[in-house]
PDB file of C-alpha atoms in Angstrom:
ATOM      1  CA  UNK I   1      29.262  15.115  13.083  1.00  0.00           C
ATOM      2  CA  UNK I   2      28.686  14.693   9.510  1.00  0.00           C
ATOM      3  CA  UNK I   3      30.171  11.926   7.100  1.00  0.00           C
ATOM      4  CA  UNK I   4      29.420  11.780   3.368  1.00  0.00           C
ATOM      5  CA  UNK I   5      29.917   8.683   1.618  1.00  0.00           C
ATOM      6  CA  UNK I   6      29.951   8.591  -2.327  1.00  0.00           C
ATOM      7  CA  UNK I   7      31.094  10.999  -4.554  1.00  0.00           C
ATOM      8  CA  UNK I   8      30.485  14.364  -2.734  1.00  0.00           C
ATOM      9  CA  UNK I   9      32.857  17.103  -3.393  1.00  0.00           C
ATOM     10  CA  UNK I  10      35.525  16.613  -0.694  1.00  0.00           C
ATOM     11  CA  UNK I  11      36.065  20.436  -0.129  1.00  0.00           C
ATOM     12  CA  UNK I  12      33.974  20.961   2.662  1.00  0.00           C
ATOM     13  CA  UNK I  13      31.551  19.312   5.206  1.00  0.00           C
ATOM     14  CA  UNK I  14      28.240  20.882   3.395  1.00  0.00           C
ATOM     15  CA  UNK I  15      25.732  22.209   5.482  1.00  0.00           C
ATOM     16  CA  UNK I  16      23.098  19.830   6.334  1.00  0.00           C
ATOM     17  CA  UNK I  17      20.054  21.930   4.226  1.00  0.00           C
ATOM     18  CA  UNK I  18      22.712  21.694   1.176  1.00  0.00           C
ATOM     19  CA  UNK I  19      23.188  17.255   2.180  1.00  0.00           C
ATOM     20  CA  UNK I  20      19.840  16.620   0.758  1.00  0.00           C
ATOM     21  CA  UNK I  21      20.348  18.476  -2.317  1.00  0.00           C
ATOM     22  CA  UNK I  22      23.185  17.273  -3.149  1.00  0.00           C
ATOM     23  CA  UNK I  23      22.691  13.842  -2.822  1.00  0.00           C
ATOM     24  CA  UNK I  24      19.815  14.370  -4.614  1.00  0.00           C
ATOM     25  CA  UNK I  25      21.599  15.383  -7.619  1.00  0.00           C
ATOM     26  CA  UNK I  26      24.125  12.859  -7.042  1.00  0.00           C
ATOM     27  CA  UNK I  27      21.594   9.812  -6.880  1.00  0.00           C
ATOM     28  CA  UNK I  28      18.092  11.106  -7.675  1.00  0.00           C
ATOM     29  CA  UNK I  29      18.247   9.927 -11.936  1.00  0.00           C
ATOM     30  CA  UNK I  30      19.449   6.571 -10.883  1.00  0.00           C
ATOM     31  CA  UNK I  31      16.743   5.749  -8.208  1.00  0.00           C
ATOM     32  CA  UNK I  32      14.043   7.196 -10.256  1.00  0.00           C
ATOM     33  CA  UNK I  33      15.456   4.211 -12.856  1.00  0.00           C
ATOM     34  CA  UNK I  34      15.548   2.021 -11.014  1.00  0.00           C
ATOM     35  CA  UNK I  35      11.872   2.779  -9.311  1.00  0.00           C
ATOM     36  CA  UNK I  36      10.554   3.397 -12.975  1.00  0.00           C
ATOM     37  CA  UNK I  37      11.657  -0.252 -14.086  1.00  0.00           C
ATOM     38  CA  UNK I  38      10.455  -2.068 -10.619  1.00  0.00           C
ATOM     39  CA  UNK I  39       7.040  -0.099 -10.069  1.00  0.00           C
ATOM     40  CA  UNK I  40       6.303   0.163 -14.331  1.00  0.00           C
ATOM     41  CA  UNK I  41       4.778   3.842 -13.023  1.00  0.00           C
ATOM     42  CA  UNK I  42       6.684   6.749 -13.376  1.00  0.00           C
ATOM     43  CA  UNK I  43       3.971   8.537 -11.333  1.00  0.00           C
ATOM     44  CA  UNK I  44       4.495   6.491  -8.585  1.00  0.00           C
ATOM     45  CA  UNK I  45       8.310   6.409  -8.878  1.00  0.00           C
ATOM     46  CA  UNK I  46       8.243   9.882  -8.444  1.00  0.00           C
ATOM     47  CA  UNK I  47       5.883  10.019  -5.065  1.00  0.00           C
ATOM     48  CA  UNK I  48       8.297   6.979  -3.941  1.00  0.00           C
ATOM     49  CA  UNK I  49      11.519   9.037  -5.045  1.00  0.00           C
ATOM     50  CA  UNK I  50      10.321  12.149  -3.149  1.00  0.00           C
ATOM     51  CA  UNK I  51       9.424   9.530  -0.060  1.00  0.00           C
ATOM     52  CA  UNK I  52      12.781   8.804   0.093  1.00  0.00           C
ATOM     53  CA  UNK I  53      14.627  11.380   0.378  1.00  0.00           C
ATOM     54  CA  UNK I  54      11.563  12.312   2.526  1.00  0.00           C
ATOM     55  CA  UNK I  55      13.134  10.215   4.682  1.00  0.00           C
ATOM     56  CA  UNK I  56      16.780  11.216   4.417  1.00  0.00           C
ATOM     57  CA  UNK I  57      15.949  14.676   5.449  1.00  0.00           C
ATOM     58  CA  UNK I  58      14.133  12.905   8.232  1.00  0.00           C
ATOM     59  CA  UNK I  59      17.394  11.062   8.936  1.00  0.00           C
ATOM     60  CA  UNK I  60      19.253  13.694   8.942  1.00  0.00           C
ATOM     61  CA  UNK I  61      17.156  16.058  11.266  1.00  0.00           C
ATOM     62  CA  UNK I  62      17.285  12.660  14.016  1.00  0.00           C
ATOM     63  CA  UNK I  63      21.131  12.367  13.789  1.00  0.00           C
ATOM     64  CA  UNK I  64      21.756  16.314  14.125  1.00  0.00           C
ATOM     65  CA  UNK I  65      19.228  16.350  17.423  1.00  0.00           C
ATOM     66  CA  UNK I  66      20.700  13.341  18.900  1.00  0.00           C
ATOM     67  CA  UNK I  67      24.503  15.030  18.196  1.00  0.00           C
ATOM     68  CA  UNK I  68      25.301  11.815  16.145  1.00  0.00           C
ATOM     69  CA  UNK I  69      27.418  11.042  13.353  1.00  0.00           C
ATOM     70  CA  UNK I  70      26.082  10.901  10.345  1.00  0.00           C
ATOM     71  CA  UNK I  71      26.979   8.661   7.328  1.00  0.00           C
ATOM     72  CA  UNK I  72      24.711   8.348   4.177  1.00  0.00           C
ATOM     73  CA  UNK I  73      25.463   6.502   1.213  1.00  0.00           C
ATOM     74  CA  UNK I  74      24.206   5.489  -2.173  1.00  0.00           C
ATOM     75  CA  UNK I  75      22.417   2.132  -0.507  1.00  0.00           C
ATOM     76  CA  UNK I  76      21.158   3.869   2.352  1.00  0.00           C
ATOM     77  CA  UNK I  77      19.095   5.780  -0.317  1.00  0.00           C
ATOM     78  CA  UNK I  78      18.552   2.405  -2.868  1.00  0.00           C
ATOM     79  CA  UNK I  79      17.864   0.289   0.684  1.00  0.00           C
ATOM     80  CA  UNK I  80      15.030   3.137   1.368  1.00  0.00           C
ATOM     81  CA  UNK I  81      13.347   3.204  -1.650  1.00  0.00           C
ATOM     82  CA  UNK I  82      14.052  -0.713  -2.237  1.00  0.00           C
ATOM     83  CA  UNK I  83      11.619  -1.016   0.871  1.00  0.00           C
ATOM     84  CA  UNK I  84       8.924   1.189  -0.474  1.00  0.00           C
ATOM     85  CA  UNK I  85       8.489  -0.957  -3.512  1.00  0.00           C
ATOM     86  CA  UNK I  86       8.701  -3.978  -1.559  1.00  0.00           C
ATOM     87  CA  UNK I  87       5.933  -2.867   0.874  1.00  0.00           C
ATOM     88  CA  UNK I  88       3.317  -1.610  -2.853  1.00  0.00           C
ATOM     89  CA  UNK I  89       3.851  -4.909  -3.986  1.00  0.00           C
ATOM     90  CA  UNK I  90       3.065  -6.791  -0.621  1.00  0.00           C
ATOM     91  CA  UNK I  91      -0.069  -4.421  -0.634  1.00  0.00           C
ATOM     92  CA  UNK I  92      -0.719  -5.013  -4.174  1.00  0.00           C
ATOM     93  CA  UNK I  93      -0.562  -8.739  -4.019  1.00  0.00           C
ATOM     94  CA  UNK I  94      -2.825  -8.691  -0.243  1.00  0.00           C
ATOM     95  CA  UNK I  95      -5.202  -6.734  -1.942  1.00  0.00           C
ATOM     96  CA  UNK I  96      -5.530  -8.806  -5.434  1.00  0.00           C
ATOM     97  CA  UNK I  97      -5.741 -11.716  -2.594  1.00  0.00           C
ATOM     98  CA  UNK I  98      -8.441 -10.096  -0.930  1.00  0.00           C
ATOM     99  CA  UNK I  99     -10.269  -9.769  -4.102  1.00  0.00           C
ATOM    100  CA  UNK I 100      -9.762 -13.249  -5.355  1.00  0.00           C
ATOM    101  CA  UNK I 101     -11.217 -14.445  -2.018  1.00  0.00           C
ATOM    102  CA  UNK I 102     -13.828 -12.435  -1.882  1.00  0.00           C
ATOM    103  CA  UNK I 103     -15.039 -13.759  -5.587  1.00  0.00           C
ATOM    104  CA  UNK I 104     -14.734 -17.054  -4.131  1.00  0.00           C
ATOM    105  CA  UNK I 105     -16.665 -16.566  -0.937  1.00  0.00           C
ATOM    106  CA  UNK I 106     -19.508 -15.141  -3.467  1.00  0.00           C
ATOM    107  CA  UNK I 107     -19.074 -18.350  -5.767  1.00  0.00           C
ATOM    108  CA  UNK I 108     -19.194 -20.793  -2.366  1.00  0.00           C
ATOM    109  CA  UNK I 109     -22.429 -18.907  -1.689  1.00  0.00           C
ATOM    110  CA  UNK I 110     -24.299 -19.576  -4.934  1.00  0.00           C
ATOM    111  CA  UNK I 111     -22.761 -22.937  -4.971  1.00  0.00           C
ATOM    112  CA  UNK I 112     -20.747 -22.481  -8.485  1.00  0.00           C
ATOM    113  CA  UNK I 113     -17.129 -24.102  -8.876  1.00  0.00           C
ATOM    114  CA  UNK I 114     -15.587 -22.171 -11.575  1.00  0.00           C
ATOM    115  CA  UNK I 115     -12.114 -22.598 -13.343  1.00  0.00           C
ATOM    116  CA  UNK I 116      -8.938 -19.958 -12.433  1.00  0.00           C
ATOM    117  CA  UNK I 117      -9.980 -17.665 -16.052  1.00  0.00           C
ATOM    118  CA  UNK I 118     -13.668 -17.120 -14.309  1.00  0.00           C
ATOM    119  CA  UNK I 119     -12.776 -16.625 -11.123  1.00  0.00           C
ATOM    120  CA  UNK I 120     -10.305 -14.087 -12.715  1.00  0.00           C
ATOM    121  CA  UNK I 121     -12.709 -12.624 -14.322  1.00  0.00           C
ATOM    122  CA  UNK I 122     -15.130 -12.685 -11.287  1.00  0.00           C
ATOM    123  CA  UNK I 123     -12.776 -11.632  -8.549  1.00  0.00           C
ATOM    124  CA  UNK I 124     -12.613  -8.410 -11.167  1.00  0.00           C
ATOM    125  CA  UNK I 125     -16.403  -7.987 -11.037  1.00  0.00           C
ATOM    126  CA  UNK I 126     -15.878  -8.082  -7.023  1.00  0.00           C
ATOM    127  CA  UNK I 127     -13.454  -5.743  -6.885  1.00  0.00           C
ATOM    128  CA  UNK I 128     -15.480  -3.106  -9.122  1.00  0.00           C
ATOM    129  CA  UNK I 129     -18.561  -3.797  -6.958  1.00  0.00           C
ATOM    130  CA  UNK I 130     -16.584  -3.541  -4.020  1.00  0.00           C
ATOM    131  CA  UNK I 131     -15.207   0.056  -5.063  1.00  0.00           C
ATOM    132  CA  UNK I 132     -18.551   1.191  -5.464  1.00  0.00           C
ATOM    133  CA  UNK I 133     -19.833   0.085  -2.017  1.00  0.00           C
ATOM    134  CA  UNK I 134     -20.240   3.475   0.600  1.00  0.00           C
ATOM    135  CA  UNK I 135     -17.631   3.581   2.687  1.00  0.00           C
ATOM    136  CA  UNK I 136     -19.892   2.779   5.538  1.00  0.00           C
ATOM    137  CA  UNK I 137     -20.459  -1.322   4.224  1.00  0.00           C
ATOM    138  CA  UNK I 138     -16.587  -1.259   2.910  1.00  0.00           C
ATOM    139  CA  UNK I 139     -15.397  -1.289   6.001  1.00  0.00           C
ATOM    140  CA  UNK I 140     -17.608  -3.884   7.400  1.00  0.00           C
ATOM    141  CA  UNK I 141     -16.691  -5.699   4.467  1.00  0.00           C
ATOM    142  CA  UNK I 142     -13.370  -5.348   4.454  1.00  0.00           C
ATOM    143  CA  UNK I 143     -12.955  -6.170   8.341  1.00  0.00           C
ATOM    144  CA  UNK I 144     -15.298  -9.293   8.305  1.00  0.00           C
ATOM    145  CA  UNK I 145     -13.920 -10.760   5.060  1.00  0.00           C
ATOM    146  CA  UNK I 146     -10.483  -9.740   4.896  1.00  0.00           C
ATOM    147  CA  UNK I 147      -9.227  -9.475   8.070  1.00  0.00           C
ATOM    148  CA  UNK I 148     -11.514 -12.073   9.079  1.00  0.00           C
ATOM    149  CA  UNK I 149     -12.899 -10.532  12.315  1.00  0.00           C
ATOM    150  CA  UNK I 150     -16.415 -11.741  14.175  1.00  0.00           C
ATOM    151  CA  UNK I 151     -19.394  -9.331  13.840  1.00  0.00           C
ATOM    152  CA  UNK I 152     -18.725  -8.613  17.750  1.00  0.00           C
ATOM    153  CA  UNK I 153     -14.695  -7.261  17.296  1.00  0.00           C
ATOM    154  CA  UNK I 154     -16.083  -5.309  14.247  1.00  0.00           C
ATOM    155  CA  UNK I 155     -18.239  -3.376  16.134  1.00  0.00           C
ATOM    156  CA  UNK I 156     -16.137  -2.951  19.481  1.00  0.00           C
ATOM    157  CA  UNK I 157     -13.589  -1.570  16.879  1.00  0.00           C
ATOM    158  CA  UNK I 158     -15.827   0.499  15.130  1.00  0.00           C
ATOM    159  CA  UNK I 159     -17.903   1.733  18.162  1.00  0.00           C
ATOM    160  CA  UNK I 160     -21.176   1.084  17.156  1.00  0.00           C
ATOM    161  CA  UNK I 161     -23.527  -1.461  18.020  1.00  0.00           C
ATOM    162  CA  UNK I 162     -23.518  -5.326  16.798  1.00  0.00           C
ATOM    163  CA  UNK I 163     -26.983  -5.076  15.295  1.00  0.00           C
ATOM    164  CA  UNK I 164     -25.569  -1.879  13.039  1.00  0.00           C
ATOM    165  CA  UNK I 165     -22.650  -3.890  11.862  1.00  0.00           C
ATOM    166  CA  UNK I 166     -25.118  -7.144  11.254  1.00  0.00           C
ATOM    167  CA  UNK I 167     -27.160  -4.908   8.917  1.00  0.00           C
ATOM    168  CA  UNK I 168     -24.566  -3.035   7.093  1.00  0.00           C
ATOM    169  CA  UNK I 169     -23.143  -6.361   6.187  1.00  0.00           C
ATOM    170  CA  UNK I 170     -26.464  -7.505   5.158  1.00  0.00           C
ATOM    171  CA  UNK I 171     -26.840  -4.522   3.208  1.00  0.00           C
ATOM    172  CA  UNK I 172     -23.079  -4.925   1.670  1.00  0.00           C
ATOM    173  CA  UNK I 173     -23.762  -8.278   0.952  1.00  0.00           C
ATOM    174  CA  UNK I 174     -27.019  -7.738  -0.725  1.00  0.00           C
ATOM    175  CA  UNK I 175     -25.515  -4.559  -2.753  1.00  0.00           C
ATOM    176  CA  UNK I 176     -22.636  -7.014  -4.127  1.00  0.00           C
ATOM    177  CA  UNK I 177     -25.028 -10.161  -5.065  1.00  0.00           C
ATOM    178  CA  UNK I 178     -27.194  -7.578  -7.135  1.00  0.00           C
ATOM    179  CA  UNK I 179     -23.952  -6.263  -8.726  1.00  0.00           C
ATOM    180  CA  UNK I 180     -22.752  -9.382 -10.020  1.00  0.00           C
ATOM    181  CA  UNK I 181     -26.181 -10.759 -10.920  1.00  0.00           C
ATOM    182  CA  UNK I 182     -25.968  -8.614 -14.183  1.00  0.00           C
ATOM    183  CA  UNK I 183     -23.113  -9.893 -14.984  1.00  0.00           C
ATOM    184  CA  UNK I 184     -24.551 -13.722 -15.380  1.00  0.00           C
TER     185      UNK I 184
END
């Protein structure tokens, strides 16, 4: 049922509570380096480290009900956690996106063309404003702006009425403007 790939001690099939644990001390030291030089956070190299093997016990517990074979290696491990830091820096790089337009959408609305250092510095501004905003006009915010939805989807989504999500976005709106109006 069980095949171990790497350098596991050949002298018996280990039992699969011991698998994790000793692939973790086989590999853990290596894939914390390498998550440590890709993420630049040992903090979150260690939540992603613990993900993946998260995810091998997971692995394992899917193979043993389904009666399968199962063969882990060293790059089933690196593939995992390869992924994880693949899918922060996708949501890193949507969200700095997110910011950066929604600086711009504030600059198109008070008519300003700025260069890239100022809208830099402005999609920062946004993004602290934005972090402040209740959660309530976030979301409106978030779902009007970012993923670009009509007023109408917004509030079939949400479940709550059109006019609501008209005047939280009003509100939102309003909240942000004043925000960045001390910083001018």
């Amino acid at each position: 049922m069980k095949e171990i790939e790497d350098d596991l001690p050949a002298e018996e099939n280990p039992p699969l509570v011991d698998l994790t644990s000793s692939l973790y001390k086989l590999h853990a030291a290596g894939l914390r380096a390498y998550l440590i030089k890709n993420l630049k956070d040992s903090s979150l190299a260690d939540d992603i480290l613990q993900q993946t093997f998260s995810k091998l016990q997971e692995q394992i517990c899917r193979k043993e009900a389904e009666n399968q074979e199962l063969t882990i290696s060293a790059g089933w491990l690196y593939r995992v956690a390869f992924n994880e830091v693949a899918r922060i820096k996708r949501n890193e790089t949507r969200q700095k996106n997110h910011y950066t337009g929604l600086a711009s959408f504030f600059s198109q609305l008070r008519g300003v063309q700025n260069d890239h250092l100022i809208q830099a510095e402005e999609a920062e501004r946004v993004r602290n404003a934005f972090e402040r905003l209740p959660d309530s006009l976030k979301v409106i915010v978030e779902l009007r702006i970012f993923e670009e939805m009509k007023f109408a989807e917004i509030a079939q989504v949400l479940q709550i009425p059109i006019g609501t999500v008209l005047t939280r976005m009003t509100r939102a709106l309003k909240v942000l403007r004043q925000a960045l109006q001390q910083f001018e």
